[in-house]
PDB file of C-alpha atoms in Angstrom:
ATOM      1  CA  UNK A 858     -16.484  -2.825   8.085  1.00 61.00           C
ATOM      2  CA  UNK A 859     -12.758  -2.982   8.737  1.00 78.00           C
ATOM      3  CA  UNK A 860     -10.911   0.272   8.121  1.00 92.00           C
ATOM      4  CA  UNK A 861      -7.407   1.686   8.161  1.00 96.00           C
ATOM      5  CA  UNK A 862      -7.606   5.126   9.776  1.00 96.00           C
ATOM      6  CA  UNK A 863      -5.138   7.792  10.907  1.00 96.00           C
ATOM      7  CA  UNK A 864      -1.407   8.213  10.272  1.00 97.00           C
ATOM      8  CA  UNK A 865       1.562   6.708  12.065  1.00 98.00           C
ATOM      9  CA  UNK A 866       5.306   7.195  11.853  1.00 98.00           C
ATOM     10  CA  UNK A 867       7.767   4.347  11.705  1.00 98.00           C
ATOM     11  CA  UNK A 868      11.138   3.273  10.393  1.00 98.00           C
ATOM     12  CA  UNK A 869      12.561   0.685   8.085  1.00 97.00           C
ATOM     13  CA  UNK A 870      15.242  -1.246   9.931  1.00 96.00           C
ATOM     14  CA  UNK A 871      18.624  -2.506   8.742  1.00 95.00           C
ATOM     15  CA  UNK A 872      16.978  -5.785   7.643  1.00 96.00           C
ATOM     16  CA  UNK A 873      14.467  -3.893   5.458  1.00 97.00           C
ATOM     17  CA  UNK A 874      11.583  -4.625   7.834  1.00 97.00           C
ATOM     18  CA  UNK A 875       8.778  -2.272   8.790  1.00 98.00           C
ATOM     19  CA  UNK A 876       6.507  -2.734  11.776  1.00 98.00           C
ATOM     20  CA  UNK A 877       2.852  -2.220  10.883  1.00 98.00           C
ATOM     21  CA  UNK A 878       1.100   0.117  13.363  1.00 97.00           C
ATOM     22  CA  UNK A 879      -0.897  -1.851  15.950  1.00 96.00           C
ATOM     23  CA  UNK A 880      -4.322  -0.571  14.849  1.00 95.00           C
ATOM     24  CA  UNK A 881      -3.574  -1.499  11.223  1.00 97.00           C
ATOM     25  CA  UNK A 882      -2.252  -4.865  12.391  1.00 96.00           C
ATOM     26  CA  UNK A 883      -5.500  -5.466  14.301  1.00 95.00           C
ATOM     27  CA  UNK A 884      -7.526  -4.650  11.198  1.00 96.00           C
ATOM     28  CA  UNK A 885      -5.477  -7.115   9.143  1.00 96.00           C
ATOM     29  CA  UNK A 886      -5.746  -9.809  11.823  1.00 95.00           C
ATOM     30  CA  UNK A 887      -9.505  -9.324  12.247  1.00 94.00           C
ATOM     31  CA  UNK A 888     -10.036  -9.505   8.475  1.00 95.00           C
ATOM     32  CA  UNK A 889      -8.433 -12.974   8.340  1.00 95.00           C
ATOM     33  CA  UNK A 890      -7.383 -12.088   4.788  1.00 96.00           C
ATOM     34  CA  UNK A 891      -4.090 -12.192   2.939  1.00 97.00           C
ATOM     35  CA  UNK A 892      -2.315  -8.853   2.614  1.00 98.00           C
ATOM     36  CA  UNK A 893      -0.732  -7.487  -0.559  1.00 97.00           C
ATOM     37  CA  UNK A 894       1.588  -4.610  -1.429  1.00 98.00           C
ATOM     38  CA  UNK A 895       2.249  -2.850  -4.737  1.00 96.00           C
ATOM     39  CA  UNK A 896       3.614   0.363  -6.214  1.00 96.00           C
ATOM     40  CA  UNK A 897       0.969   3.070  -6.236  1.00 95.00           C
ATOM     41  CA  UNK A 898      -0.200   4.172  -9.667  1.00 92.00           C
ATOM     42  CA  UNK A 899      -0.926   7.683  -8.353  1.00 94.00           C
ATOM     43  CA  UNK A 900       2.010   8.585  -6.101  1.00 97.00           C
ATOM     44  CA  UNK A 901       5.546   7.604  -5.146  1.00 97.00           C
ATOM     45  CA  UNK A 902       4.359   5.403  -2.313  1.00 98.00           C
ATOM     46  CA  UNK A 903       3.394   1.818  -1.633  1.00 98.00           C
ATOM     47  CA  UNK A 904      -0.190   0.636  -1.236  1.00 97.00           C
ATOM     48  CA  UNK A 905      -1.188  -2.202   1.073  1.00 98.00           C
ATOM     49  CA  UNK A 906      -4.534  -3.900   0.399  1.00 97.00           C
ATOM     50  CA  UNK A 907      -6.428  -6.867   1.771  1.00 97.00           C
ATOM     51  CA  UNK A 908      -7.204  -9.741  -0.580  1.00 95.00           C
ATOM     52  CA  UNK A 909     -10.903  -8.759  -0.787  1.00 93.00           C
ATOM     53  CA  UNK A 910      -9.942  -5.456  -2.438  1.00 92.00           C
ATOM     54  CA  UNK A 911      -7.531  -7.190  -4.820  1.00 90.00           C
ATOM     55  CA  UNK A 912     -10.257  -9.700  -5.715  1.00 89.00           C
ATOM     56  CA  UNK A 913     -12.718  -6.877  -6.452  1.00 88.00           C
ATOM     57  CA  UNK A 914     -10.103  -5.181  -8.658  1.00 83.00           C
ATOM     58  CA  UNK A 915      -9.555  -8.397 -10.606  1.00 81.00           C
ATOM     59  CA  UNK A 916     -13.302  -8.864 -10.954  1.00 82.00           C
ATOM     60  CA  UNK A 917     -13.679  -5.304 -12.279  1.00 79.00           C
ATOM     61  CA  UNK A 918     -10.886  -5.990 -14.799  1.00 73.00           C
ATOM     62  CA  UNK A 919     -12.672  -9.124 -15.969  1.00 71.00           C
ATOM     63  CA  UNK A 920     -15.988  -7.283 -16.366  1.00 70.00           C
ATOM     64  CA  UNK A 921     -14.439  -4.671 -18.644  1.00 68.00           C
ATOM     65  CA  UNK A 922     -13.714  -5.015 -22.320  1.00 70.00           C
ATOM     66  CA  UNK A 923     -11.323  -7.951 -22.629  1.00 67.00           C
ATOM     67  CA  UNK A 924      -9.744  -6.452 -25.759  1.00 73.00           C
ATOM     68  CA  UNK A 925      -9.179  -2.996 -24.276  1.00 77.00           C
ATOM     69  CA  UNK A 926      -5.513  -2.010 -24.248  1.00 84.00           C
ATOM     70  CA  UNK A 927      -6.168   0.487 -21.450  1.00 79.00           C
ATOM     71  CA  UNK A 928      -7.692  -2.265 -19.303  1.00 80.00           C
ATOM     72  CA  UNK A 929      -4.754  -4.527 -20.108  1.00 83.00           C
ATOM     73  CA  UNK A 930      -2.238  -1.817 -19.139  1.00 85.00           C
ATOM     74  CA  UNK A 931      -4.095  -1.255 -15.877  1.00 82.00           C
ATOM     75  CA  UNK A 932      -4.010  -4.978 -15.061  1.00 83.00           C
ATOM     76  CA  UNK A 933      -0.328  -5.198 -15.930  1.00 88.00           C
ATOM     77  CA  UNK A 934       0.578  -2.099 -13.915  1.00 87.00           C
ATOM     78  CA  UNK A 935      -1.037  -3.427 -10.749  1.00 86.00           C
ATOM     79  CA  UNK A 936      -0.940  -7.195 -10.928  1.00 87.00           C
ATOM     80  CA  UNK A 937       2.581  -7.631 -12.314  1.00 90.00           C
ATOM     81  CA  UNK A 938       4.099  -5.929  -9.242  1.00 89.00           C
ATOM     82  CA  UNK A 939       1.621  -7.235  -6.672  1.00 94.00           C
ATOM     83  CA  UNK A 940       3.229  -9.154  -3.830  1.00 96.00           C
ATOM     84  CA  UNK A 941       1.731 -10.958  -0.878  1.00 97.00           C
ATOM     85  CA  UNK A 942       3.402  -9.900   2.347  1.00 97.00           C
ATOM     86  CA  UNK A 943       4.183 -12.186   5.239  1.00 96.00           C
ATOM     87  CA  UNK A 944       3.774 -10.534   8.618  1.00 96.00           C
ATOM     88  CA  UNK A 945       5.853 -11.945  11.472  1.00 96.00           C
ATOM     89  CA  UNK A 946       4.821 -12.276  15.145  1.00 94.00           C
ATOM     90  CA  UNK A 947       6.018  -8.717  15.878  1.00 95.00           C
ATOM     91  CA  UNK A 948       3.870  -7.295  13.065  1.00 96.00           C
ATOM     92  CA  UNK A 949       6.778  -6.701  10.697  1.00 97.00           C
ATOM     93  CA  UNK A 950       7.301  -7.485   7.051  1.00 98.00           C
ATOM     94  CA  UNK A 951      10.162  -7.042   4.611  1.00 98.00           C
ATOM     95  CA  UNK A 952       9.988  -4.256   2.021  1.00 98.00           C
ATOM     96  CA  UNK A 953      11.911  -5.400  -1.038  1.00 96.00           C
ATOM     97  CA  UNK A 954      14.613  -3.147  -2.431  1.00 96.00           C
ATOM     98  CA  UNK A 955      12.739  -2.420  -5.688  1.00 96.00           C
ATOM     99  CA  UNK A 956       9.772  -1.122  -3.661  1.00 97.00           C
ATOM    100  CA  UNK A 957      12.080   0.991  -1.496  1.00 97.00           C
ATOM    101  CA  UNK A 958      13.646   2.557  -4.582  1.00 97.00           C
ATOM    102  CA  UNK A 959      10.267   3.294  -6.164  1.00 97.00           C
ATOM    103  CA  UNK A 960       8.916   4.972  -3.012  1.00 97.00           C
ATOM    104  CA  UNK A 961      12.216   6.628  -2.010  1.00 97.00           C
ATOM    105  CA  UNK A 962      11.982   4.957   1.406  1.00 96.00           C
ATOM    106  CA  UNK A 963      15.291   4.898   3.245  1.00 92.00           C
ATOM    107  CA  UNK A 964      14.761   5.174   7.017  1.00 95.00           C
ATOM    108  CA  UNK A 965      11.797   7.193   8.297  1.00 98.00           C
ATOM    109  CA  UNK A 966       8.333   6.376   6.979  1.00 98.00           C
ATOM    110  CA  UNK A 967       4.716   7.331   7.484  1.00 98.00           C
ATOM    111  CA  UNK A 968       1.722   5.036   7.224  1.00 98.00           C
ATOM    112  CA  UNK A 969      -1.368   6.844   5.919  1.00 98.00           C
ATOM    113  CA  UNK A 970      -4.744   5.178   6.414  1.00 97.00           C
ATOM    114  CA  UNK A 971      -7.095   5.380   3.440  1.00 96.00           C
ATOM    115  CA  UNK A 972     -10.104   3.462   4.691  1.00 95.00           C
ATOM    116  CA  UNK A 973      -9.993   0.157   2.820  1.00 94.00           C
ATOM    117  CA  UNK A 974      -6.188   0.247   2.450  1.00 96.00           C
ATOM    118  CA  UNK A 975      -3.136   2.122   3.651  1.00 98.00           C
ATOM    119  CA  UNK A 976      -0.111   3.700   2.061  1.00 98.00           C
ATOM    120  CA  UNK A 977       3.521   3.676   3.108  1.00 98.00           C
ATOM    121  CA  UNK A 978       5.470   6.831   2.269  1.00 98.00           C
ATOM    122  CA  UNK A 979       8.926   8.195   2.826  1.00 98.00           C
ATOM    123  CA  UNK A 980       8.244  10.458   5.834  1.00 98.00           C
ATOM    124  CA  UNK A 981       8.903  13.888   4.260  1.00 98.00           C
ATOM    125  CA  UNK A 982       7.045  13.002   1.047  1.00 98.00           C
ATOM    126  CA  UNK A 983       4.080  11.641   3.023  1.00 98.00           C
ATOM    127  CA  UNK A 984       3.908  14.675   5.311  1.00 98.00           C
ATOM    128  CA  UNK A 985       3.981  16.929   2.250  1.00 97.00           C
ATOM    129  CA  UNK A 986       1.256  14.858   0.583  1.00 97.00           C
ATOM    130  CA  UNK A 987      -0.964  15.208   3.657  1.00 96.00           C
ATOM    131  CA  UNK A 988      -0.456  19.014   3.710  1.00 96.00           C
ATOM    132  CA  UNK A 989      -1.210  19.348  -0.007  1.00 95.00           C
ATOM    133  CA  UNK A 990      -4.315  17.160   0.302  1.00 94.00           C
ATOM    134  CA  UNK A 991      -5.642  19.227   3.206  1.00 92.00           C
ATOM    135  CA  UNK A 992      -4.890  22.512   1.407  1.00 94.00           C
ATOM    136  CA  UNK A 993      -6.905  21.415  -1.637  1.00 91.00           C
ATOM    137  CA  UNK A 994     -10.047  21.286   0.530  1.00 82.00           C
ATOM    138  CA  UNK A 995      -9.807  24.675   2.265  1.00 74.00           C
TER     139      UNK A 995
END
């Protein structure tokens, strides 16, 4: 099973590109899947998922009550902002301005591995999130 583990710091450059950490890049490359980004529904960060996870989300939507407004809102919230990312030879991709605004990303960032996906946070917000998460389990 391919997994995104650990945390890594990075920056967003003047051309709005971020370089994916090498271990995450290897996971993406080994998966041979498309990669997607969207605004998190839980936090002010961005989530990056492989196409297999997106496909399982869509399948779970389709298996639920078709006439459910809650299900429809969930689909709209995720799928309407979902974007496939194109990773260049250096392992970089462009983060669109609307995603930067949502996640408050300006320069320094942190990548947080979450197993089957990873998140991209503004550095201070991500560090704080990690501390809060750890404190909740003491």
